[in-house]
Amino acid sequence: MTSIAIIAFDGVTDIDVFLHWDFLNRPLTMFPEAGAVPVETAEVEGDSNSGDENPEEESGEETEAGPAPGRDWSVSILGTAPRHFTRAGLELPTHGTIESARDMDAVVVASGPLTRELMNDAEYLARLLVDPQDQYVCSQCSGSLILAGSGILAGLEATTYPTAREPLEGKGAIFVDKPLVTHEKIATAAGCLAGVELDRWLLTKLIDAETADKCIDSGQAWGRGIESIYG
């Protein structure tokens, strides 16, 4: 199964989570015949599900999930708590903790004001262990600061949100004024909408260029890609 994690935290920039959540799920939502692998949100003490604890017992019918055909694909949101709150105040449930990122095929670190603290938080960085030797490691805007804090960007060209340039360089990265900078299995994107091209790059690596283009073009404005699918 191909698994992707989006790393979130309190105050995370909304679009930097939801843009990736949408586009990186399009290999399933656009191609339902590929089959989805559901992800469950993290359990929260005191939370309950719906009013029906066991709807299968009430109906008297048992349902059995069959194997998902085609592509095994999973996208999850990871954090340090069962839920975080975005910068705009939305409650964001997580599917697991950041320790799980090490087991993913790809990781996208989102952005937000807290990245300035997390980049120097030894305990946090020790929990978020990622390795670009055997997984794709990506960042959106100031999410690059967390990668830099981990030492992953030392000596490499990278990009970030303009206000995060100084702390990025302070961790040994070489700032480049570009929307997307890639180096083998590492990618950094600057500017929220640069996430579109980051996702195109990542989907190309994980699947193929044709599928990536279809997924990304389906979200473009008319005349900039969507007509190639629906025109």
mmCIF file of N, CA and C in Angstrom, residues 11-91:
data_model
loop_
_atom_site.group_PDB
_atom_site.id
_atom_site.type_symbol
_atom_site.label_atom_id
_atom_site.label_comp_id
_atom_site.label_asym_id
_atom_site.label_seq_id
_atom_site.Cartn_x
_atom_site.Cartn_y
_atom_site.Cartn_z
ATOM 1 N N GLY A 11 -2.550 25.725 14.916
ATOM 2 C CA GLY A 11 -2.265 26.925 14.149
ATOM 3 C C GLY A 11 -1.805 26.655 12.733
ATOM 4 N N VAL A 12 -1.928 25.410 12.285
ATOM 5 C CA VAL A 12 -1.496 25.073 10.931
ATOM 6 C C VAL A 12 -2.311 25.861 9.915
ATOM 7 N N THR A 13 -1.657 26.291 8.845
ATOM 8 C CA THR A 13 -2.344 27.044 7.789
ATOM 9 C C THR A 13 -3.347 26.135 7.089
ATOM 10 N N ASP A 14 -4.591 26.564 7.043
ATOM 11 C CA ASP A 14 -5.682 25.712 6.560
ATOM 12 C C ASP A 14 -5.425 25.137 5.170
ATOM 13 N N ILE A 15 -5.095 26.000 4.224
ATOM 14 C CA ILE A 15 -4.945 25.545 2.842
ATOM 15 C C ILE A 15 -3.783 24.573 2.696
ATOM 16 N N ASP A 16 -2.798 24.698 3.578
ATOM 17 C CA ASP A 16 -1.628 23.832 3.473
ATOM 18 C C ASP A 16 -1.909 22.417 3.957
ATOM 19 N N VAL A 17 -3.044 22.225 4.597
ATOM 20 C CA VAL A 17 -3.512 20.875 4.905
ATOM 21 C C VAL A 17 -4.518 20.422 3.856
ATOM 22 N N PHE A 18 -5.541 21.241 3.623
ATOM 23 C CA PHE A 18 -6.670 20.792 2.817
ATOM 24 C C PHE A 18 -6.356 20.719 1.332
ATOM 25 N N LEU A 19 -5.468 21.553 0.831
ATOM 26 C CA LEU A 19 -5.073 21.448 -0.577
ATOM 27 C C LEU A 19 -4.414 20.097 -0.825
ATOM 28 N N HIS A 20 -3.480 19.730 0.058
ATOM 29 C CA HIS A 20 -2.797 18.447 -0.119
ATOM 30 C C HIS A 20 -3.737 17.280 0.141
ATOM 31 N N TRP A 21 -4.607 17.417 1.134
ATOM 32 C CA TRP A 21 -5.576 16.362 1.419
ATOM 33 C C TRP A 21 -6.429 16.069 0.187
ATOM 34 N N ASP A 22 -6.851 17.117 -0.498
ATOM 35 C CA ASP A 22 -7.696 16.952 -1.679
ATOM 36 C C ASP A 22 -6.919 16.348 -2.844
ATOM 37 N N PHE A 23 -5.851 17.013 -3.270
ATOM 38 C CA PHE A 23 -5.135 16.548 -4.460
ATOM 39 C C PHE A 23 -4.488 15.179 -4.257
ATOM 40 N N LEU A 24 -3.952 14.932 -3.084
ATOM 41 C CA LEU A 24 -3.287 13.649 -2.877
ATOM 42 C C LEU A 24 -4.279 12.500 -2.727
ATOM 43 N N ASN A 25 -5.555 12.815 -2.514
ATOM 44 C CA ASN A 25 -6.596 11.786 -2.496
ATOM 45 C C ASN A 25 -7.230 11.585 -3.867
ATOM 46 N N ARG A 26 -6.922 12.444 -4.828
ATOM 47 C CA ARG A 26 -7.576 12.330 -6.135
ATOM 48 C C ARG A 26 -7.237 11.069 -6.914
ATOM 49 N N PRO A 27 -6.111 10.417 -6.671
ATOM 50 C CA PRO A 27 -5.934 9.117 -7.328
ATOM 51 C C PRO A 27 -7.045 8.138 -6.979
ATOM 52 N N LEU A 28 -7.742 8.367 -5.865
ATOM 53 C CA LEU A 28 -8.889 7.538 -5.509
ATOM 54 C C LEU A 28 -10.208 8.204 -5.868
ATOM 55 N N THR A 29 -10.357 9.491 -5.546
ATOM 56 C CA THR A 29 -11.651 10.139 -5.789
ATOM 57 C C THR A 29 -11.934 10.321 -7.278
ATOM 58 N N MET A 30 -10.880 10.448 -8.086
ATOM 59 C CA MET A 30 -11.078 10.558 -9.535
ATOM 60 C C MET A 30 -11.120 9.200 -10.209
ATOM 61 N N PHE A 31 -10.504 8.213 -9.567
ATOM 62 C CA PHE A 31 -10.449 6.872 -10.140
ATOM 63 C C PHE A 31 -10.964 5.873 -9.104
ATOM 64 N N PRO A 32 -12.274 5.905 -8.809
ATOM 65 C CA PRO A 32 -12.822 5.068 -7.730
ATOM 66 C C PRO A 32 -12.611 3.583 -7.952
ATOM 67 N N GLU A 33 -12.414 3.193 -9.218
ATOM 68 C CA GLU A 33 -12.196 1.774 -9.480
ATOM 69 C C GLU A 33 -10.880 1.291 -8.877
ATOM 70 N N ALA A 34 -10.011 2.252 -8.474
ATOM 71 C CA ALA A 34 -8.729 1.868 -7.880
ATOM 72 C C ALA A 34 -8.912 1.301 -6.480
ATOM 73 N N GLY A 35 -9.996 1.692 -5.812
ATOM 74 C CA GLY A 35 -10.252 1.169 -4.474
ATOM 75 C C GLY A 35 -9.613 2.014 -3.401
ATOM 76 N N ALA A 36 -10.361 2.329 -2.360
ATOM 77 C CA ALA A 36 -9.858 3.182 -1.283
ATOM 78 C C ALA A 36 -9.506 2.358 -0.059
ATOM 79 N N VAL A 37 -8.501 2.819 0.651
ATOM 80 C CA VAL A 37 -8.162 2.224 1.944
ATOM 81 C C VAL A 37 -8.553 3.236 3.001
ATOM 82 N N PRO A 38 -9.608 2.986 3.797
ATOM 83 C CA PRO A 38 -10.078 3.989 4.756
ATOM 84 C C PRO A 38 -9.075 4.209 5.874
ATOM 85 N N VAL A 39 -9.002 5.445 6.349
ATOM 86 C CA VAL A 39 -8.176 5.746 7.514
ATOM 87 C C VAL A 39 -9.095 6.196 8.631
ATOM 88 N N GLU A 40 -8.794 5.764 9.841
ATOM 89 C CA GLU A 40 -9.609 6.114 10.983
ATOM 90 C C GLU A 40 -8.966 7.247 11.749
ATOM 91 N N THR A 41 -9.803 8.103 12.338
ATOM 92 C CA THR A 41 -9.252 9.170 13.154
ATOM 93 C C THR A 41 -8.779 8.607 14.481
ATOM 94 N N ALA A 42 -7.841 9.325 15.094
ATOM 95 C CA ALA A 42 -7.293 8.869 16.371
ATOM 96 C C ALA A 42 -8.387 8.848 17.424
ATOM 97 N N GLU A 43 -8.321 7.885 18.329
ATOM 98 C CA GLU A 43 -9.319 7.790 19.383
ATOM 99 C C GLU A 43 -9.126 8.924 20.381
ATOM 100 N N VAL A 44 -10.228 9.483 20.836
ATOM 101 C CA VAL A 44 -10.188 10.567 21.808
ATOM 102 C C VAL A 44 -10.934 10.127 23.043
ATOM 103 N N GLU A 45 -10.321 10.248 24.183
ATOM 104 C CA GLU A 45 -10.958 9.807 25.420
ATOM 105 C C GLU A 45 -12.251 10.578 25.642
ATOM 106 N N GLY A 46 -13.333 9.845 25.872
ATOM 107 C CA GLY A 46 -14.615 10.496 26.146
ATOM 108 C C GLY A 46 -15.437 10.715 24.900
ATOM 109 N N ASP A 47 -14.847 10.519 23.717
ATOM 110 C CA ASP A 47 -15.594 10.685 22.478
ATOM 111 C C ASP A 47 -16.469 9.459 22.259
ATOM 112 N N SER A 48 -17.578 9.649 21.570
ATOM 113 C CA SER A 48 -18.407 8.518 21.185
ATOM 114 C C SER A 48 -18.630 8.586 19.699
ATOM 115 N N ASN A 49 -19.063 7.488 19.116
ATOM 116 C CA ASN A 49 -19.328 7.486 17.691
ATOM 117 C C ASN A 49 -20.712 8.054 17.455
ATOM 118 N N SER A 50 -21.582 7.315 16.828
ATOM 119 C CA SER A 50 -22.937 7.807 16.636
ATOM 120 C C SER A 50 -23.806 7.242 17.742
ATOM 121 N N GLY A 51 -25.090 7.477 17.674
ATOM 122 C CA GLY A 51 -25.981 6.940 18.686
ATOM 123 C C GLY A 51 -26.109 5.431 18.595
ATOM 124 N N ASP A 52 -25.837 4.849 17.421
ATOM 125 C CA ASP A 52 -25.927 3.399 17.259
ATOM 126 C C ASP A 52 -24.553 2.797 17.492
ATOM 127 N N GLU A 53 -24.421 2.025 18.556
ATOM 128 C CA GLU A 53 -23.133 1.434 18.840
ATOM 129 C C GLU A 53 -22.819 0.290 17.895
ATOM 130 N N ASN A 54 -23.814 -0.439 17.479
ATOM 131 C CA ASN A 54 -23.591 -1.541 16.565
ATOM 132 C C ASN A 54 -24.753 -1.628 15.588
ATOM 133 N N PRO A 55 -24.730 -0.781 14.545
ATOM 134 C CA PRO A 55 -25.855 -0.749 13.610
ATOM 135 C C PRO A 55 -26.045 -2.071 12.894
ATOM 136 N N GLU A 56 -24.981 -2.892 12.751
ATOM 137 C CA GLU A 56 -25.124 -4.158 12.055
ATOM 138 C C GLU A 56 -26.019 -5.102 12.847
ATOM 139 N N GLU A 57 -25.893 -5.035 14.206
ATOM 140 C CA GLU A 57 -26.732 -5.911 15.032
ATOM 141 C C GLU A 57 -28.186 -5.510 14.927
ATOM 142 N N GLU A 58 -28.465 -4.193 14.887
ATOM 143 C CA GLU A 58 -29.847 -3.722 14.819
ATOM 144 C C GLU A 58 -30.523 -4.175 13.547
ATOM 145 N N SER A 59 -29.817 -4.089 12.432
ATOM 146 C CA SER A 59 -30.431 -4.426 11.159
ATOM 147 C C SER A 59 -30.528 -5.928 10.967
ATOM 148 N N GLY A 60 -29.735 -6.665 11.761
ATOM 149 C CA GLY A 60 -29.743 -8.110 11.611
ATOM 150 C C GLY A 60 -28.926 -8.570 10.426
ATOM 151 N N GLU A 61 -28.253 -7.629 9.772
ATOM 152 C CA GLU A 61 -27.459 -7.981 8.610
ATOM 153 C C GLU A 61 -25.985 -7.791 8.923
ATOM 154 N N GLU A 62 -25.191 -8.672 8.383
ATOM 155 C CA GLU A 62 -23.759 -8.532 8.540
ATOM 156 C C GLU A 62 -23.167 -8.072 7.226
ATOM 157 N N THR A 63 -22.229 -7.130 7.308
ATOM 158 C CA THR A 63 -21.571 -6.660 6.097
ATOM 159 C C THR A 63 -20.119 -7.074 6.141
ATOM 160 N N GLU A 64 -19.632 -7.501 5.014
ATOM 161 C CA GLU A 64 -18.245 -7.939 4.933
ATOM 162 C C GLU A 64 -17.544 -7.118 3.868
ATOM 163 N N ALA A 65 -16.469 -6.452 4.274
ATOM 164 C CA ALA A 65 -15.736 -5.612 3.324
ATOM 165 C C ALA A 65 -14.922 -6.500 2.406
ATOM 166 N N GLY A 66 -15.125 -6.314 1.112
ATOM 167 C CA GLY A 66 -14.346 -7.081 0.146
ATOM 168 C C GLY A 66 -13.013 -6.411 -0.104
ATOM 169 N N PRO A 67 -12.105 -7.081 -0.761
ATOM 170 C CA PRO A 67 -10.802 -6.488 -1.045
ATOM 171 C C PRO A 67 -10.940 -5.319 -2.001
ATOM 172 N N ALA A 68 -10.181 -4.263 -1.742
ATOM 173 C CA ALA A 68 -10.235 -3.099 -2.623
ATOM 174 C C ALA A 68 -9.500 -3.421 -3.915
ATOM 175 N N PRO A 69 -10.157 -3.227 -5.058
ATOM 176 C CA PRO A 69 -9.499 -3.534 -6.323
ATOM 177 C C PRO A 69 -8.462 -2.477 -6.664
ATOM 178 N N GLY A 70 -7.500 -2.866 -7.465
ATOM 179 C CA GLY A 70 -6.565 -1.870 -8.007
ATOM 180 C C GLY A 70 -5.620 -1.296 -6.975
ATOM 181 N N ARG A 71 -5.493 0.013 -6.982
ATOM 182 C CA ARG A 71 -4.478 0.706 -6.208
ATOM 183 C C ARG A 71 -4.799 0.759 -4.719
ATOM 184 N N ASP A 72 -3.844 0.376 -3.898
ATOM 185 C CA ASP A 72 -3.951 0.554 -2.452
ATOM 186 C C ASP A 72 -3.320 1.899 -2.112
ATOM 187 N N TRP A 73 -4.104 2.798 -1.581
ATOM 188 C CA TRP A 73 -3.666 4.187 -1.443
ATOM 189 C C TRP A 73 -4.261 4.772 -0.175
ATOM 190 N N SER A 74 -3.456 5.409 0.634
ATOM 191 C CA SER A 74 -3.959 5.961 1.881
ATOM 192 C C SER A 74 -3.284 7.293 2.181
ATOM 193 N N VAL A 75 -4.087 8.285 2.538
ATOM 194 C CA VAL A 75 -3.582 9.592 2.971
ATOM 195 C C VAL A 75 -4.076 9.830 4.388
ATOM 196 N N SER A 76 -3.194 10.229 5.276
ATOM 197 C CA SER A 76 -3.596 10.473 6.652
ATOM 198 C C SER A 76 -3.003 11.780 7.156
ATOM 199 N N ILE A 77 -3.650 12.339 8.165
ATOM 200 C CA ILE A 77 -3.175 13.554 8.827
ATOM 201 C C ILE A 77 -2.626 13.139 10.187
ATOM 202 N N LEU A 78 -1.373 13.479 10.443
ATOM 203 C CA LEU A 78 -0.726 13.098 11.690
ATOM 204 C C LEU A 78 -0.402 14.332 12.524
ATOM 205 N N GLY A 79 -0.460 14.178 13.834
ATOM 206 C CA GLY A 79 -0.150 15.291 14.725
ATOM 207 C C GLY A 79 0.343 14.784 16.066
ATOM 208 N N THR A 80 0.362 15.656 17.051
ATOM 209 C CA THR A 80 0.796 15.273 18.397
ATOM 210 C C THR A 80 -0.377 15.135 19.352
ATOM 211 N N ALA A 81 -1.585 15.288 18.832
ATOM 212 C CA ALA A 81 -2.796 15.182 19.645
ATOM 213 C C ALA A 81 -3.909 14.606 18.777
ATOM 214 N N PRO A 82 -4.975 14.083 19.400
ATOM 215 C CA PRO A 82 -6.090 13.538 18.617
ATOM 216 C C PRO A 82 -6.746 14.571 17.715
ATOM 217 N N ARG A 83 -6.619 15.850 18.054
ATOM 218 C CA ARG A 83 -7.150 16.912 17.191
ATOM 219 C C ARG A 83 -6.312 18.168 17.380
ATOM 220 N N HIS A 84 -6.198 18.917 16.299
ATOM 221 C CA HIS A 84 -5.553 20.222 16.353
ATOM 222 C C HIS A 84 -6.551 21.253 15.845
ATOM 223 N N PHE A 85 -6.221 22.526 16.029
ATOM 224 C CA PHE A 85 -7.056 23.594 15.504
ATOM 225 C C PHE A 85 -6.239 24.404 14.509
ATOM 226 N N THR A 86 -6.825 24.633 13.343
ATOM 227 C CA THR A 86 -6.125 25.343 12.288
ATOM 228 C C THR A 86 -6.036 26.832 12.608
ATOM 229 N N ARG A 87 -5.296 27.533 11.802
ATOM 230 C CA ARG A 87 -5.115 28.964 12.038
ATOM 231 C C ARG A 87 -6.440 29.716 11.951
ATOM 232 N N ALA A 88 -7.352 29.223 11.119
ATOM 233 C CA ALA A 88 -8.669 29.855 10.981
ATOM 234 C C ALA A 88 -9.684 29.302 11.974
ATOM 235 N N GLY A 89 -9.247 28.412 12.860
ATOM 236 C CA GLY A 89 -10.120 27.949 13.933
ATOM 237 C C GLY A 89 -10.877 26.672 13.682
ATOM 238 N N LEU A 90 -10.595 25.973 12.583
ATOM 239 C CA LEU A 90 -11.285 24.712 12.327
ATOM 240 C C LEU A 90 -10.694 23.595 13.178
ATOM 241 N N GLU A 91 -11.573 22.738 13.679
ATOM 242 C CA GLU A 91 -11.105 21.569 14.410
ATOM 243 C C GLU A 91 -10.646 20.523 13.408
#
